[in-house]
Coordinates of C-alpha atoms and ligand atoms in Angstrom, one line a residue:
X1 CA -11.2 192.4 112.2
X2 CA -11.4 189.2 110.8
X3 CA -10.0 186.2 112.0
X4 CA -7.0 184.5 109.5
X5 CA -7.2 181.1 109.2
X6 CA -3.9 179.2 108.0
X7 CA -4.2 176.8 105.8
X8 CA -1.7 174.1 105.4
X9 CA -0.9 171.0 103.2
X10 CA -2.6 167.7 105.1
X11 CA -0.5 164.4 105.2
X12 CA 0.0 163.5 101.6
X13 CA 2.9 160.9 102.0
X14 CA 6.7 161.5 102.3
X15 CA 7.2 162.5 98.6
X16 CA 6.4 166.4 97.6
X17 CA 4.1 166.8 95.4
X18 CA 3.6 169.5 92.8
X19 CA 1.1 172.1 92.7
X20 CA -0.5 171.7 89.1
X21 CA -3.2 174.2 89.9
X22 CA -4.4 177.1 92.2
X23 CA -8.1 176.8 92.2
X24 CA -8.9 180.2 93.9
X25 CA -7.9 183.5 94.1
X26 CA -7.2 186.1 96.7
X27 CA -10.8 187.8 97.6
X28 CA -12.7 184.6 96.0
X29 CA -15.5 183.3 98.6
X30 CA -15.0 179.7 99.5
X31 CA -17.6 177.2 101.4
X32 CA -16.4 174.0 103.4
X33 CA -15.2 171.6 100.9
X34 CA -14.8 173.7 98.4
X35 CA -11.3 173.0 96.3
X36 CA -8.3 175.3 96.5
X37 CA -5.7 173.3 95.1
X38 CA -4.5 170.8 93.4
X39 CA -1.9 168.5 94.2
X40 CA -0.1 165.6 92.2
X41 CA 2.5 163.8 92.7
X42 CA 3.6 160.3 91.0
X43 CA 1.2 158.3 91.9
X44 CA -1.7 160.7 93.0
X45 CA -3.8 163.8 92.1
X46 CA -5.7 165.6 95.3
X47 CA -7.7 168.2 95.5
X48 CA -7.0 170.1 98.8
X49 CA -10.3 171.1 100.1
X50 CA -11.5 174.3 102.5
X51 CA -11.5 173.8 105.5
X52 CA -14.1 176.4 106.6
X53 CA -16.0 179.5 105.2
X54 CA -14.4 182.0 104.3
X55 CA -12.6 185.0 101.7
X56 CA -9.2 184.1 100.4
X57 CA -7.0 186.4 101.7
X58 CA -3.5 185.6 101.1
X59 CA -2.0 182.8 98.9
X60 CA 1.3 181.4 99.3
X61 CA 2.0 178.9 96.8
X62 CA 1.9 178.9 92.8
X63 CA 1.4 176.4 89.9
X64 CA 4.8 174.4 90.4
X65 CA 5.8 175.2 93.5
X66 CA 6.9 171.6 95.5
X67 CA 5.3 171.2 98.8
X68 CA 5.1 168.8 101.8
X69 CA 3.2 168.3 104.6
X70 CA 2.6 171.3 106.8
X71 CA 3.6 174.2 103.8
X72 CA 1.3 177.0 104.1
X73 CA -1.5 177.1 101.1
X74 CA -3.4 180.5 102.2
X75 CA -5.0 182.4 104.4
X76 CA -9.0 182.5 104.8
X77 CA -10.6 185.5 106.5
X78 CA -12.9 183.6 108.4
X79 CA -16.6 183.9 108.0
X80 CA -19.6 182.6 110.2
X81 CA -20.7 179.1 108.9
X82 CA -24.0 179.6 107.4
X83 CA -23.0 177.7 104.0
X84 CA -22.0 179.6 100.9
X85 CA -21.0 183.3 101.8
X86 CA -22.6 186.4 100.4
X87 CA -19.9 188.9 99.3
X88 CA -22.1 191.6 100.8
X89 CA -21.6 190.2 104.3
X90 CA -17.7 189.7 102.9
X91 CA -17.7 194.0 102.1
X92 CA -19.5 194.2 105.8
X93 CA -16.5 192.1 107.4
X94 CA -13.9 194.2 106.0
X95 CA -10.9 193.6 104.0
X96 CA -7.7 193.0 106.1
X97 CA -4.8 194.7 105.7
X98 CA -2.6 193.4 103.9
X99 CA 0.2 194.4 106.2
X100 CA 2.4 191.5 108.3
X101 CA 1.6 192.6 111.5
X102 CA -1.8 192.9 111.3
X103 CA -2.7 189.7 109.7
X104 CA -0.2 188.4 112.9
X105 CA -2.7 190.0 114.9
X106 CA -5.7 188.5 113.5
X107 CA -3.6 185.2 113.7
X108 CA -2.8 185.1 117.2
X109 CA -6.3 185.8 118.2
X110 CA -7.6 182.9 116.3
X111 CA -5.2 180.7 118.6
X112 CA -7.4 181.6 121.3
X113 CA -10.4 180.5 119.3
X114 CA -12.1 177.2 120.0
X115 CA -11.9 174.6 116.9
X116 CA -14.6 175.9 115.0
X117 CA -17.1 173.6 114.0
X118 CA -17.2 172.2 110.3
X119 CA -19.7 169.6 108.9
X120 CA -19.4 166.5 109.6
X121 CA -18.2 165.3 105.7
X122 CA -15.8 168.5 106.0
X123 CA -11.8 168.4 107.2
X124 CA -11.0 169.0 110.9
X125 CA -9.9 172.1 112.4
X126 CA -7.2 171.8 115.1
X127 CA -5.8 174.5 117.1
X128 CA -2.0 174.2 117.6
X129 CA -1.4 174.9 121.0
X130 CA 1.8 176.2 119.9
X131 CA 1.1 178.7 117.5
X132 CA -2.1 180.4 115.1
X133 CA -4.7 177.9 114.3
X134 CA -3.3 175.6 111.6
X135 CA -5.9 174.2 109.6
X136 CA -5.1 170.2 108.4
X137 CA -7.5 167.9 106.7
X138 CA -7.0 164.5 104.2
X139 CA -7.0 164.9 100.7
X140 CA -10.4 165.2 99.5
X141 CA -10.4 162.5 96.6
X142 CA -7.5 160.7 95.5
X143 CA -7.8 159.3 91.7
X144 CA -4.8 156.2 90.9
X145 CA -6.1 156.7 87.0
X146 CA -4.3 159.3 84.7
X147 CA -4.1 157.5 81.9
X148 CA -7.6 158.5 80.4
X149 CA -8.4 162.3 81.3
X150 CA -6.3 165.1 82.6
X151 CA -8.6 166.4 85.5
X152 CA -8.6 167.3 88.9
X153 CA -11.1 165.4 91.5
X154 CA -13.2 168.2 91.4
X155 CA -14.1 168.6 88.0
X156 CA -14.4 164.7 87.6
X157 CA -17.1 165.1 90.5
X158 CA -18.9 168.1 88.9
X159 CA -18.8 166.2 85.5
X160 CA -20.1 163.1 87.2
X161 CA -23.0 165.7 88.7
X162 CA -23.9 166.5 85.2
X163 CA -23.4 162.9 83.6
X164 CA -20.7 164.4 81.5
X165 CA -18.3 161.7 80.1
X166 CA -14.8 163.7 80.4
X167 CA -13.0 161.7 77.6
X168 CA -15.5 163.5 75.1
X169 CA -14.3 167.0 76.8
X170 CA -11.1 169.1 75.2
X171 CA -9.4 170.6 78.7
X172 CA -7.9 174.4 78.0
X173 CA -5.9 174.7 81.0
X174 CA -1.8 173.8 81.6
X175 CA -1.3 170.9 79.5
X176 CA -4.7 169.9 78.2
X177 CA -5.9 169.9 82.0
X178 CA -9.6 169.7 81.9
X179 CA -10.9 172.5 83.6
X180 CA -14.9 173.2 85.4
X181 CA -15.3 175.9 82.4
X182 CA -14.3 173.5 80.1
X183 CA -17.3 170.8 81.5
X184 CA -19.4 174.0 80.9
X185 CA -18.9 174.4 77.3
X186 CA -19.5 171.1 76.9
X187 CA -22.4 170.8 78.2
X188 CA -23.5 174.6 76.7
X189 CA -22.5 172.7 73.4
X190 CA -24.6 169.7 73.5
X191 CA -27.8 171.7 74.8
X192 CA -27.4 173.8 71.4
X193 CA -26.3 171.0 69.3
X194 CA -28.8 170.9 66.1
X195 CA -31.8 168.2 66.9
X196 CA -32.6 164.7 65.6
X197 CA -32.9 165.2 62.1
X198 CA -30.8 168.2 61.7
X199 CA -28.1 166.3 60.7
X200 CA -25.7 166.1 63.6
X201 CA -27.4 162.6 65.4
X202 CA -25.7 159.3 63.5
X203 CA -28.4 157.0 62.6
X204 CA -28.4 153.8 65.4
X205 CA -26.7 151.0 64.6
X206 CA -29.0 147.6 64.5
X207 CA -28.6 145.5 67.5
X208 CA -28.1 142.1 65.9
X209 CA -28.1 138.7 67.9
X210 CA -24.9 137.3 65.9
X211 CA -25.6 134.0 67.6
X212 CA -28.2 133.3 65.3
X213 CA -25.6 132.8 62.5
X214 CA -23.3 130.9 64.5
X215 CA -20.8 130.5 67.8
X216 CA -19.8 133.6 69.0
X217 CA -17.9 134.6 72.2
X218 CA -18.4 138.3 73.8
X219 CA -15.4 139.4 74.7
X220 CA -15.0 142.5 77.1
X221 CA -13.4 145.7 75.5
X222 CA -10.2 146.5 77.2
X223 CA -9.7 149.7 79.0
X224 CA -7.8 151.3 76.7
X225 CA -9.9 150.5 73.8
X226 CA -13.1 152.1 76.0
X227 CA -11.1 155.5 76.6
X228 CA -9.5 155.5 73.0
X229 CA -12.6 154.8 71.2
X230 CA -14.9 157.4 71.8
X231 CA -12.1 159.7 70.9
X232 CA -11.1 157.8 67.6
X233 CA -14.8 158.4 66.6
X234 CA -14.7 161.9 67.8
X235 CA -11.3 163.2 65.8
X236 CA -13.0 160.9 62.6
X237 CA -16.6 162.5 63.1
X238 CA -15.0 166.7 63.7
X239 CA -11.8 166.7 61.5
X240 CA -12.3 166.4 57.6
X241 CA -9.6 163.7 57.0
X242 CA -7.5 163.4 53.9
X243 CA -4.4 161.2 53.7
X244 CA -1.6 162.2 51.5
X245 CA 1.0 159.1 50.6
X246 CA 4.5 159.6 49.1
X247 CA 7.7 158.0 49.3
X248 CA 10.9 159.1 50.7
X249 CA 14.0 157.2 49.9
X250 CA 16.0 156.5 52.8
X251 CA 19.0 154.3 51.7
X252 CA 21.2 157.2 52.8
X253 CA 19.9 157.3 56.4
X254 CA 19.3 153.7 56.6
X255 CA 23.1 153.2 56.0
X256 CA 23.9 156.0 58.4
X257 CA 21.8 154.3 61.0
X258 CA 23.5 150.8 60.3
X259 CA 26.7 152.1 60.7
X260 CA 26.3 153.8 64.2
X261 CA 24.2 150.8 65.5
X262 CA 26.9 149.0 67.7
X263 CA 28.0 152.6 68.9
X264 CA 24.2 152.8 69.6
X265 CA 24.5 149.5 71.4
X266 CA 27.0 150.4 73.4
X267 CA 25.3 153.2 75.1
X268 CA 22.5 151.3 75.8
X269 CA 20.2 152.4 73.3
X270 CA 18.3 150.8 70.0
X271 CA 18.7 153.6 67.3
X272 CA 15.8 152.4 65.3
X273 CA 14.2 154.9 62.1
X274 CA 11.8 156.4 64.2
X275 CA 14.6 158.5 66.0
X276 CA 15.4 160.4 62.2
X277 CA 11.8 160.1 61.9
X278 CA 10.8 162.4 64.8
X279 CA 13.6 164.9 64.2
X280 CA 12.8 164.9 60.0
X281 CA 9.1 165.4 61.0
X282 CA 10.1 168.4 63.7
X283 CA 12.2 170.1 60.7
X284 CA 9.3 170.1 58.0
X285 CA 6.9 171.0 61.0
X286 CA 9.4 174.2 61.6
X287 CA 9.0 175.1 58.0
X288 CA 4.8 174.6 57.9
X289 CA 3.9 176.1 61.1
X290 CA 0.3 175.3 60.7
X291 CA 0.6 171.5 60.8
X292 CA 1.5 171.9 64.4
X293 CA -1.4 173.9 65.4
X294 CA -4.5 173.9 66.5
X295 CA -8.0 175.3 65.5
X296 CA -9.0 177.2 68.5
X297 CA -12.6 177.0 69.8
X298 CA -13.7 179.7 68.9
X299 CA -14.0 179.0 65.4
X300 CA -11.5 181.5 64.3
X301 CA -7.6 181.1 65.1
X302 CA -5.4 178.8 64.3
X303 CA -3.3 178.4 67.5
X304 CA 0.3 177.9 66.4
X305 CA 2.4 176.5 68.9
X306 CA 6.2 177.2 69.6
X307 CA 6.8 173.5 71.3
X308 CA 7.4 170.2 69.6
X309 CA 6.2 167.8 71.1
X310 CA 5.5 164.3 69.2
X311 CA 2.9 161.7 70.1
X312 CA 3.9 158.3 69.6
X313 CA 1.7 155.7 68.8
X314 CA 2.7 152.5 70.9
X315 CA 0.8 149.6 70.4
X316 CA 0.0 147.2 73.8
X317 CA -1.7 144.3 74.5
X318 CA -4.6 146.3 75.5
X319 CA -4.8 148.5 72.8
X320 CA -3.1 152.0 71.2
X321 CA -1.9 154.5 73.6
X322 CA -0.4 157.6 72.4
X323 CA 2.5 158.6 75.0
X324 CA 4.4 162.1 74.5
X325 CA 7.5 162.5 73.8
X326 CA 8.4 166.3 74.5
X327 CA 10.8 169.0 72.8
X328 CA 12.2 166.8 70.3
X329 CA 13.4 169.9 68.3
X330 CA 15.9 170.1 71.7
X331 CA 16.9 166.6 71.7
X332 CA 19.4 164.2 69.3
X333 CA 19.3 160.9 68.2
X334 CA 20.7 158.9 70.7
X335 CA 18.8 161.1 73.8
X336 CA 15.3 160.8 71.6
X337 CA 16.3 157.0 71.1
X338 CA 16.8 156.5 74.8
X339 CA 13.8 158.1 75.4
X340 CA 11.5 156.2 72.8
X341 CA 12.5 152.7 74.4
X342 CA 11.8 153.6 78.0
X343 CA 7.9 155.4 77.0
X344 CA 7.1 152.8 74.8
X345 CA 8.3 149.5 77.7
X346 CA 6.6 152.0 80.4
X347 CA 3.4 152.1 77.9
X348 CA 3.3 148.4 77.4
X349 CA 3.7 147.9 81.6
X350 CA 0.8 150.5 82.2
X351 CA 3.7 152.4 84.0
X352 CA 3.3 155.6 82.9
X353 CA 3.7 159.3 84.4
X354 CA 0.8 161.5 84.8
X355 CA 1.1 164.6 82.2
X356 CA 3.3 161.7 79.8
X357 CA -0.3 161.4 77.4
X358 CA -1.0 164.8 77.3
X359 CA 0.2 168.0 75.5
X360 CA 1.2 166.7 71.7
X361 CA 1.7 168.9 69.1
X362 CA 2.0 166.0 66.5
X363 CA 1.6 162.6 66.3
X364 CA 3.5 159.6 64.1
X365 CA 1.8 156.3 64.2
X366 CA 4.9 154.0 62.8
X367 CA 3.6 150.4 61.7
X368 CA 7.3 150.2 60.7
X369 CA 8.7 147.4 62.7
X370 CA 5.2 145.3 61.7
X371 CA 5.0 145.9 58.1
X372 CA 2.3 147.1 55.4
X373 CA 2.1 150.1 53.1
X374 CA 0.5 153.6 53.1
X375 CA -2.1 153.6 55.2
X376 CA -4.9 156.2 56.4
X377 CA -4.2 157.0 60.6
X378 CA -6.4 159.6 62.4
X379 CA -5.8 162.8 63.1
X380 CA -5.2 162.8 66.9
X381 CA -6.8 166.0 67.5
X382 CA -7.0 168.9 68.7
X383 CA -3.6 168.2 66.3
X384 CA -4.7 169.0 62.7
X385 CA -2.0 166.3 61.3
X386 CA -0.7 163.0 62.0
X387 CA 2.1 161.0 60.2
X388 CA 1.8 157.5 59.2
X389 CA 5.1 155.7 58.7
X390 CA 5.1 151.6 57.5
X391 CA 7.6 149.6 56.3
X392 CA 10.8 150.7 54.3
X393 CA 11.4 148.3 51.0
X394 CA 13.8 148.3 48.3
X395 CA 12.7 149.6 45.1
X396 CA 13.9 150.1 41.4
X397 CA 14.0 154.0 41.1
X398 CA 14.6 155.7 37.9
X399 CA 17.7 158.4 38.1
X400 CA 17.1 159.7 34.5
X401 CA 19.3 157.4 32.9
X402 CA 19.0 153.8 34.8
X403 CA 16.9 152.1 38.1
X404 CA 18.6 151.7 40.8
X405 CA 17.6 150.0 43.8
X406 CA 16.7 152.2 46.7
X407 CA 15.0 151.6 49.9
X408 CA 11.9 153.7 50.1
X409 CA 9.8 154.4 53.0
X410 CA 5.9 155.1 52.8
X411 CA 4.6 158.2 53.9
X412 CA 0.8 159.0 54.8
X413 CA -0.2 162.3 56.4
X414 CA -3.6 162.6 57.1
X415 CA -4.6 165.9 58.0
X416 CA -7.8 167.8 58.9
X417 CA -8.7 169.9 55.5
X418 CA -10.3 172.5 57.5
X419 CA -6.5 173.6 58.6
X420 CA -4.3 172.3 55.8
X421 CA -4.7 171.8 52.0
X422 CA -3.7 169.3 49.8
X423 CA -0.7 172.2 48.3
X424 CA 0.4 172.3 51.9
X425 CA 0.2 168.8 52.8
X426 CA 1.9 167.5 50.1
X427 CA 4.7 170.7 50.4
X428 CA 4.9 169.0 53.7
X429 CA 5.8 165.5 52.9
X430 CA 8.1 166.3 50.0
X431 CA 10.0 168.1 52.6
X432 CA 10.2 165.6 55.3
X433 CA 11.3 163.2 52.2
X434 CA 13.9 165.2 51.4
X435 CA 15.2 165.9 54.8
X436 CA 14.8 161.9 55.1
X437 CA 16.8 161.6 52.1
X438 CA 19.8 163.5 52.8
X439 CA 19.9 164.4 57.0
X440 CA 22.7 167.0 56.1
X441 CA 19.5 169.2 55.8
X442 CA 18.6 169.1 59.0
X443 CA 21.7 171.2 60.0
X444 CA 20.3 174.1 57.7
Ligands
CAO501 N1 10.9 150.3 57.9 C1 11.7 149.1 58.1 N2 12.1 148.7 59.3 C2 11.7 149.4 60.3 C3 10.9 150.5 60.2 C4 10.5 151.0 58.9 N3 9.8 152.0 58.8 N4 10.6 151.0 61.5 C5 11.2 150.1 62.3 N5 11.8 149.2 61.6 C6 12.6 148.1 62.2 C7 13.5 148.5 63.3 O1 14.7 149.0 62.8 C8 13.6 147.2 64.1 O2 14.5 146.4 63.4 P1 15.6 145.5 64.2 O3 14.9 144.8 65.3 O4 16.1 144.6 63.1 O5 16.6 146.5 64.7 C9 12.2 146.6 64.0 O6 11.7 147.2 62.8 C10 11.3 146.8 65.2 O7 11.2 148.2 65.5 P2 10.3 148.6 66.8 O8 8.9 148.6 66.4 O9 10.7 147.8 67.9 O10 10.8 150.1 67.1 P3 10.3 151.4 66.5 O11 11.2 152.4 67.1 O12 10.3 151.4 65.0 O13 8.9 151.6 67.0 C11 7.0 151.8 68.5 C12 8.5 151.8 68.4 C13 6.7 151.9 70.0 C14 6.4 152.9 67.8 C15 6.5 150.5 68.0 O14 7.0 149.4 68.7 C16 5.0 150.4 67.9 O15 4.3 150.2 68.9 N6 4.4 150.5 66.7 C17 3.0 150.4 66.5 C18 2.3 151.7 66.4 C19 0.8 151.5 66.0 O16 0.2 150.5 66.4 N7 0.4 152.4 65.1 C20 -0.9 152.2 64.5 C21 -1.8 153.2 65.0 S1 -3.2 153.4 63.9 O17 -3.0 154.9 63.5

C-alpha cells in the first residue's frame, strides 16, 4: 500500500485566502514543485506547490472554498523520488482505497516515516510528531501585480519559458484567468501564423532620430500605457471596427437627475449620467443579445453571455484603465452610483482588487465630464461592442411643427462587423436613445 501524504496550506498570512483554482486532479501524476493550487487573497496570488512525487489521491478543497494555514489541500500517494513519475510504475503501486480507514492506515504509517528527502529548491517535509506527516512549504511565487494579466505564477513562469508576452494571450478559464492551454494556443497560433509577406506581418516603422529636427525629450511610457497598448493595437488589428453616432435627447433624464441630486448628496453619492447610462445600455443589451457576446475561438459561435457586466473607462494620470463594474442589470442608480465613485478613486490610487479588470461584458468609455463630440473608441475585446458617450448640449430640435431646445447627448458604438451589422448596431443605439429619452421604459 502506498503511503498518503497530507498536504496542507503553508503560512500565507492571517487573512484566508480564496482558492481561485485546482490545478490537478485526483489520479494526476505530480513531481516536486509542481503546482496544485492556487491561492489569492487581496494582496497576493500563490501557487501552492508539491511537496513530493506522487498520484493525487484525494482532494479536499474546491474553486472558492476559504482556507487558512494548516487546511488540508489533498492527499498524494507517495511515489519514490526519481523525478517525473511514470503512470506505469503508478498502475504497479496500486490504487488505494478510497475507504477512511484505510487511507488512516496508510497515514499513520507515514508518521513513522523519516522526512523524506526533497530537492533542495523544493518545500520541506516535516513529520508531526503528533499526528500523519503534514506536508508544509512557502508559497512558491508570490506576484503584488494584478493589474495587467489574470494568471497564476505558474503559467507566468511557463510563459516566461517560452518568451510569451501574456498581455497578448486571451485566458479561457473563471474570469478571463489565463490558463497553461491557453499559453499553448498561443504559441500553436503564432508558429502557423501566415509568413512575411503573406499579409499578416505590419510593415516596420522607420526609426527616426527626431533630434535632428529639433529639442526633444524621451519620456518613459507609463505602466499602464505599456500593458494597454499592445492590447489597443491588438482589438484595432483583429476586430473590423465601425462606429455608429446618434443622438439621444436626454432633457427628460437630465431633469430627473437634477431633481434627485441633493437626495443623492445626502446618501453620499454623486448621481452623475453615467449611472442611467449603464442601466440604459444593460436594457438595449437585453434586447440585442449579441452585442454582449463574444466570438468564440473556434471560429464558429458566438458566446452569448447571461451576465452584465460593464467596463468603465477611467482615465488616470498614468493612462486608461478599464475597471469592471459587475451585474449592473441587478443594481439601481444610487447602489451603481456608489459603486462608480469608489472604482474609479480606487483606479486613480492604483488601489484596485484583483479580478476588478477582468470579466466585462461591455464597455462605455464616457468623455462626458471632459467634453467633445462623437468619437470612434475601440472595441475592448473579446467584447464585440463598446459605447462612446461625450458631452450632452442643448440643441434646437424640430417636433413637426416648431424647434425646441433639447439637450442631446452623442452616441458612438463601435462595434466589430464580424459580430454585428450596421441594421443591428444602429437598432441598438436607437434603442438606448429611446430608453435614454424616457427611463419609464426601463420598467417594461
Ligand atoms: N454630458 C454632460 N455632462 C456630463 C456628462 C455628459 N455626457 N457626463 C458627465 N457629465 C458631468 C457630470 O454630471 C459632472 O458634472 P458636475 O460636476 O457638475 O456634477 C461632471 O461632468 C464630471 O463628471 P465625472 O467625469 O466626474 O463623472 P462621470 O460619472 O461622468 O465619469 C469616469 C466617471 C470615471 C468615467 C470619468 O471620470 C472618466 O475617467 N472619464 C474618462 C474616460 C476616458 O478617458 N475615456 C476615453 C477612452 S478612449 O476610448
Amino acid at each position: 500500500m502506498a503511503e498518503l501524504i497530507r498536504v496542507s496550506i503553508p503560512d500565507i498570512g492571517d487573512e484566508p485566502a480564496a482558492v481561485v483554482e485546482v490545478l490537478v486532479s485526483p489520479g494526476d501524476a505530480v513531481a516536486v514543485e509542481d503546482s496544485l493550487i492556487t491561492l489569492e487573497s487581496d494582496k497576493a496570488s500563490m501557487d501552492v506547490p508539491s511537496p513530493a512525487v506522487g498520484r493525487v489521491h484525494d482532494i479536499k478543497v474546491k474553486t472558492g472554498d476559504r482556507v487558512s494555514e494548516g487546511d488540508l489541500i489533498l492527499t498524494l500517494e507517495e511515489a519514490p523520488e526519481t523525478g517525473p513519475i511514470e503512470p506505469e510504475a503508478q498502475v504497479a503501486a496500486g490504487p488505494v482505497p478510497p475507504d477512511g480507514s484505510q487511507e488512516s492506515a496508510a497515514e499513520s504509517s507515514a508518521t513513522e516515516q523519516a522526512p523524506r528527502p526533497v530537492s533542495a529548491a523544493a518545500p520541506a517535509v516535516a513529520a508531526d510528531p503528533s499526528g500523519p506527516e503534514v506536508a508544509t512549504f512557502a508559497p512558491a511565487h508570490i506576484e503584488e501585480d494584478f493589474s495587467s494579466v489574470y494568471a497564476s505564477p505558474a503559467v507566468r513562469r511557463y510563459a516566461r519559458e517560452l518568451g510569451v508576452d501574456l498581455t497578448r494571450v486571451r485566458g479561457s478559464g473563471r474570469g478571463e484567468r489565463i490558463l497553461n492551454k491557453d499559453v499553448q494556443s498561443y504559441v500553436k497560433s503564432a508558429l502557423t501564423a501566415p509568413a512575411a509577406g503573406e499579409g499578416s506581418v505590419l510593415p516596420a516603422t522607420p526609426v527616426i532620430d527626431f533630434s535632428k529636427f529639433g529639442p526633444i525629450e524621451r519620456r518613459k511610457l507609463s505602466r499602464i500605457q505599456k500593458i494597454s497598448g499592445p492590447n489597443l493595437q491588438r482589438s484595432w488589428l483583429h476586430a473590423p471596427h465601425v462606429t455608429q453616432n446618434d443622438w439621444a435627447d436626454i432633457t427628460e433624464m437630465e431633469a430627473f437627475r437634477k431633481a434627485h441630486s441633493d437626495e443623492a448628496q445626502a446618501k453620499g453619492v454623486k448621481l452623475t449620467p453615467l449611472a442611467f447610462l449603464m442601466k440604459a445600455a444593460v436594457a438595449a443589451l437585453e434586447e440585442f443579445p449579441p452585442v454582449n457576446a463574444s466570438l468564440d475561438s473556434d471560429g464558429e459561435h458566438l458566446v452569448l453571455k447571461g451576465y452584465y457586466h460593464l467596463g468603465i473607462a477611467v482615465d488616470t494620470e498614468d493612462g486608461l484603465m478599464v475597471p469592471v463594474i459587475r451585474d449592473v442589470d441587478r443594481k439601481g442608480l444610487y447602489e451603481l452610483a456608489a459603486e462608480l465613485g469608489e472604482v474609479s478613486a480606487a483606479t486613480r490610487e492604483g488601489k484596485l482588487k484583483p479580478g476588478q479588470l477582468q470579466g466585462a461584458s461591455f464597455t462605455i468609455s464616457s468623455l462626458g465630464g471632459i467634453g467633445g463630440s462623437h468619437f470612434s473608441p475601440i472595441v475592448n475585446t473579446p467584447e464585440v461592442a463598446i459605447l462612446g458617450v461625450a458631452r450632452a448640449v442643448t440643441q434646437p430640435v424640430w417636433d413637426g411643427s416648431e424647434f425646441r431646445p433639447r439637450l442631446m447627448l452623442p452616441l458612438s458604438l463601435s462595434y466589430d462587423h464580424r459580430v454585428i451589422d450596421g441594421a443591428m448596431a444602429v437598432r441598438f443605439t436607437s434603442y438606448l436613445g429611446r430608453v435614454l429619452s424616457d427611463l419609464r421604459r426601463l420598467l417594461l
